[in-house]
PDB file of C-alpha atoms in Angstrom:
ATOM      1  CA  GLN A   1       8.192  10.291  13.571  1.00  0.00           C
ATOM      2  CA  ALA A   2       7.643   7.567  11.001  1.00  0.00           C
ATOM      3  CA  GLN A   3       5.504   4.778  12.388  1.00  0.00           C
ATOM      4  CA  LEU A   4       5.421   2.665   9.224  1.00  0.00           C
ATOM      5  CA  VAL A   5       8.427   1.718   7.070  1.00  0.00           C
ATOM      6  CA  GLU A   6       8.015   0.764   3.402  1.00  0.00           C
ATOM      7  CA  SER A   7      10.528  -1.146   1.298  1.00  0.00           C
ATOM      8  CA  GLY A   8      10.752  -3.052  -1.975  1.00  0.00           C
ATOM      9  CA  GLY A   9      10.443  -0.195  -4.459  1.00  0.00           C
ATOM     10  CA  ASP A  10      12.709  -0.436  -7.495  1.00  0.00           C
ATOM     11  CA  SER A  11      13.086   0.293 -11.197  1.00  0.00           C
ATOM     12  CA  VAL A  12      11.573  -2.390 -13.425  1.00  0.00           C
ATOM     13  CA  GLN A  13      10.542  -2.805 -17.049  1.00  0.00           C
ATOM     14  CA  ALA A  14       6.912  -3.023 -18.106  1.00  0.00           C
ATOM     15  CA  GLY A  15       5.493  -6.479 -17.529  1.00  0.00           C
ATOM     16  CA  GLY A  16       7.699  -7.113 -14.524  1.00  0.00           C
ATOM     17  CA  SER A  17       6.765  -7.647 -10.875  1.00  0.00           C
ATOM     18  CA  LEU A  18       7.603  -6.129  -7.497  1.00  0.00           C
ATOM     19  CA  ARG A  19       6.625  -6.944  -3.922  1.00  0.00           C
ATOM     20  CA  LEU A  20       6.364  -4.008  -1.529  1.00  0.00           C
ATOM     21  CA  SER A  21       6.415  -4.479   2.227  1.00  0.00           C
ATOM     22  CA  CYS A  22       5.350  -2.291   5.135  1.00  0.00           C
ATOM     23  CA  THR A  23       6.589  -2.894   8.673  1.00  0.00           C
ATOM     24  CA  PRO A  24       4.750  -1.113  11.512  1.00  0.00           C
ATOM     25  CA  SER A  25       6.658   0.083  14.552  1.00  0.00           C
ATOM     26  CA  GLU A  26       4.081  -1.679  16.704  1.00  0.00           C
ATOM     27  CA  TYR A  27       2.677  -5.119  16.012  1.00  0.00           C
ATOM     28  CA  THR A  28      -0.805  -3.916  16.908  1.00  0.00           C
ATOM     29  CA  TYR A  29      -0.901  -1.854  13.693  1.00  0.00           C
ATOM     30  CA  LEU A  30      -1.507  -5.052  11.750  1.00  0.00           C
ATOM     31  CA  ARG A  31      -4.839  -5.355  13.539  1.00  0.00           C
ATOM     32  CA  TYR A  32      -5.965  -2.090  11.961  1.00  0.00           C
ATOM     33  CA  ALA A  33      -7.379  -1.490   8.533  1.00  0.00           C
ATOM     34  CA  MET A  34      -4.415  -0.746   6.252  1.00  0.00           C
ATOM     35  CA  ALA A  35      -3.897   0.513   2.725  1.00  0.00           C
ATOM     36  CA  TRP A  36      -1.430   1.386  -0.010  1.00  0.00           C
ATOM     37  CA  PHE A  37      -1.532   4.763  -1.773  1.00  0.00           C
ATOM     38  CA  ARG A  38       0.601   6.184  -4.574  1.00  0.00           C
ATOM     39  CA  GLN A  39       1.411   9.642  -5.879  1.00  0.00           C
ATOM     40  CA  VAL A  40       3.182  11.135  -8.899  1.00  0.00           C
ATOM     41  CA  PRO A  41       4.235  14.783  -9.426  1.00  0.00           C
ATOM     42  CA  GLY A  42       1.343  16.975 -10.513  1.00  0.00           C
ATOM     43  CA  LYS A  43      -1.365  14.514  -9.513  1.00  0.00           C
ATOM     44  CA  GLU A  44      -3.451  13.837  -6.435  1.00  0.00           C
ATOM     45  CA  ARG A  45      -2.567  10.951  -4.157  1.00  0.00           C
ATOM     46  CA  GLU A  46      -4.683   7.937  -5.055  1.00  0.00           C
ATOM     47  CA  GLY A  47      -5.689   4.823  -3.177  1.00  0.00           C
ATOM     48  CA  VAL A  48      -4.354   1.571  -4.613  1.00  0.00           C
ATOM     49  CA  ALA A  49      -5.388  -1.252  -2.278  1.00  0.00           C
ATOM     50  CA  ALA A  50      -6.891  -1.595   1.199  1.00  0.00           C
ATOM     51  CA  ILE A  51      -7.580  -4.413   3.649  1.00  0.00           C
ATOM     52  CA  SER A  52      -9.486  -4.651   6.941  1.00  0.00           C
ATOM     53  CA  PRO A  53     -10.005  -7.400   9.543  1.00  0.00           C
ATOM     54  CA  ILE A  54     -13.756  -7.110   9.008  1.00  0.00           C
ATOM     55  CA  ARG A  55     -13.846  -6.088   5.340  1.00  0.00           C
ATOM     56  CA  GLY A  56     -12.583  -7.819   2.237  1.00  0.00           C
ATOM     57  CA  PRO A  57      -9.689  -6.429   0.188  1.00  0.00           C
ATOM     58  CA  THR A  58     -10.510  -3.429  -2.001  1.00  0.00           C
ATOM     59  CA  TYR A  59      -8.614  -2.310  -5.110  1.00  0.00           C
ATOM     60  CA  ALA A  60      -8.577   0.656  -7.428  1.00  0.00           C
ATOM     61  CA  ASP A  61     -10.000  -0.243 -10.834  1.00  0.00           C
ATOM     62  CA  SER A  62      -6.658   0.525 -12.474  1.00  0.00           C
ATOM     63  CA  VAL A  63      -4.851  -2.245 -10.559  1.00  0.00           C
ATOM     64  CA  LYS A  64      -7.604  -4.816 -10.087  1.00  0.00           C
ATOM     65  CA  GLY A  65      -6.479  -8.243 -11.230  1.00  0.00           C
ATOM     66  CA  ARG A  66      -2.801  -7.252 -11.168  1.00  0.00           C
ATOM     67  CA  PHE A  67      -2.111  -6.243  -7.532  1.00  0.00           C
ATOM     68  CA  THR A  68      -2.743  -8.193  -4.318  1.00  0.00           C
ATOM     69  CA  ILE A  69      -2.699  -6.792  -0.777  1.00  0.00           C
ATOM     70  CA  SER A  70      -2.052  -9.128   2.163  1.00  0.00           C
ATOM     71  CA  LYS A  71      -0.961  -9.204   5.810  1.00  0.00           C
ATOM     72  CA  ASP A  72       1.312 -11.577   7.694  1.00  0.00           C
ATOM     73  CA  THR A  73       0.930 -10.997  11.424  1.00  0.00           C
ATOM     74  CA  ALA A  74       3.649 -13.538  12.274  1.00  0.00           C
ATOM     75  CA  LYS A  75       6.159 -11.416  10.336  1.00  0.00           C
ATOM     76  CA  ASN A  76       4.575  -8.113  11.370  1.00  0.00           C
ATOM     77  CA  ALA A  77       4.249  -7.001   7.763  1.00  0.00           C
ATOM     78  CA  LEU A  78       1.822  -5.727   5.142  1.00  0.00           C
ATOM     79  CA  TYR A  79       2.540  -6.605   1.503  1.00  0.00           C
ATOM     80  CA  LEU A  80       1.557  -5.401  -1.941  1.00  0.00           C
ATOM     81  CA  GLN A  81       2.309  -7.873  -4.718  1.00  0.00           C
ATOM     82  CA  MET A  82       2.377  -6.050  -8.051  1.00  0.00           C
ATOM     83  CA  ASN A  83       2.321  -8.052 -11.284  1.00  0.00           C
ATOM     84  CA  TRP A  84       2.229  -7.055 -14.955  1.00  0.00           C
ATOM     85  CA  LEU A  85       3.463  -3.595 -14.091  1.00  0.00           C
ATOM     86  CA  LYS A  86       2.762  -0.704 -16.454  1.00  0.00           C
ATOM     87  CA  PRO A  87       4.492   2.693 -16.835  1.00  0.00           C
ATOM     88  CA  ASP A  88       1.344   4.287 -15.350  1.00  0.00           C
ATOM     89  CA  ASP A  89       2.070   2.400 -12.112  1.00  0.00           C
ATOM     90  CA  THR A  90       5.134   4.606 -11.580  1.00  0.00           C
ATOM     91  CA  GLY A  91       4.978   6.646  -8.389  1.00  0.00           C
ATOM     92  CA  MET A  92       5.838   6.973  -4.733  1.00  0.00           C
ATOM     93  CA  TYR A  93       3.983   4.279  -2.788  1.00  0.00           C
ATOM     94  CA  PHE A  94       2.883   4.918   0.787  1.00  0.00           C
ATOM     95  CA  CYS A  95       1.650   2.563   3.478  1.00  0.00           C
ATOM     96  CA  ALA A  96      -1.194   3.780   5.711  1.00  0.00           C
ATOM     97  CA  ALA A  97      -2.800   2.325   8.833  1.00  0.00           C
ATOM     98  CA  ASP A  98      -5.913   2.792  10.972  1.00  0.00           C
ATOM     99  CA  SER A  99      -8.806   3.872   8.796  1.00  0.00           C
ATOM    100  CA  ARG A 100     -11.030   6.295  10.702  1.00  0.00           C
ATOM    101  CA  SER A 101     -13.612   7.329   8.135  1.00  0.00           C
ATOM    102  CA  GLY A 102     -14.398   7.326   4.439  1.00  0.00           C
ATOM    103  CA  TRP A 103     -13.459   3.698   3.782  1.00  0.00           C
ATOM    104  CA  PRO A 104     -11.451   2.711   1.867  1.00  0.00           C
ATOM    105  CA  TRP A 105      -9.519   5.885   0.865  1.00  0.00           C
ATOM    106  CA  GLY A 106     -10.804   8.524   3.266  1.00  0.00           C
ATOM    107  CA  VAL A 107      -8.786   9.080   6.463  1.00  0.00           C
ATOM    108  CA  TYR A 108      -5.846   7.136   7.895  1.00  0.00           C
ATOM    109  CA  ARG A 109      -4.093   7.880  11.166  1.00  0.00           C
ATOM    110  CA  PHE A 110      -0.570   6.609  10.437  1.00  0.00           C
ATOM    111  CA  TRP A 111       1.666   6.943   7.367  1.00  0.00           C
ATOM    112  CA  GLY A 112       5.081   5.818   6.167  1.00  0.00           C
ATOM    113  CA  GLN A 113       7.731   7.801   4.266  1.00  0.00           C
ATOM    114  CA  GLY A 114       7.178   6.048   0.940  1.00  0.00           C
ATOM    115  CA  THR A 115       9.108   3.834  -1.475  1.00  0.00           C
ATOM    116  CA  GLN A 116       9.674   4.698  -5.141  1.00  0.00           C
ATOM    117  CA  VAL A 117       8.440   2.457  -7.949  1.00  0.00           C
ATOM    118  CA  THR A 118       9.550   3.235 -11.500  1.00  0.00           C
ATOM    119  CA  VAL A 119       8.249   1.259 -14.477  1.00  0.00           C
ATOM    120  CA  SER A 120       9.875   1.854 -17.855  1.00  0.00           C
ATOM    121  CA  SER A 121       8.748   0.792 -21.315  1.00  0.00           C
TER     122      SER A 121
END
């Protein structure tokens, strides 16, 4: 069963912005280390952004300076603000929670179903 639910994916032109959200089924998930991953057909899943209560935010080099990961415990949500979007940002974005090893992209215990982001030129 899905334990994380992503939303906010859409089709947007290059240079535009989107804000993805991830809502855990349990509020305690927001206390865990969490991350956003993305995947496109024919390529490996790649880490995009990660955040931990005891570690600072971490970003893939390809999105650094354009994306921001944040948590709002009052709203029980994880966010990914994406600015200055490029066609290469196109992909299925997944929310993950509870890092167990290999920080920041190694092993996560819980995953969502994904939300599609499409950036056109």
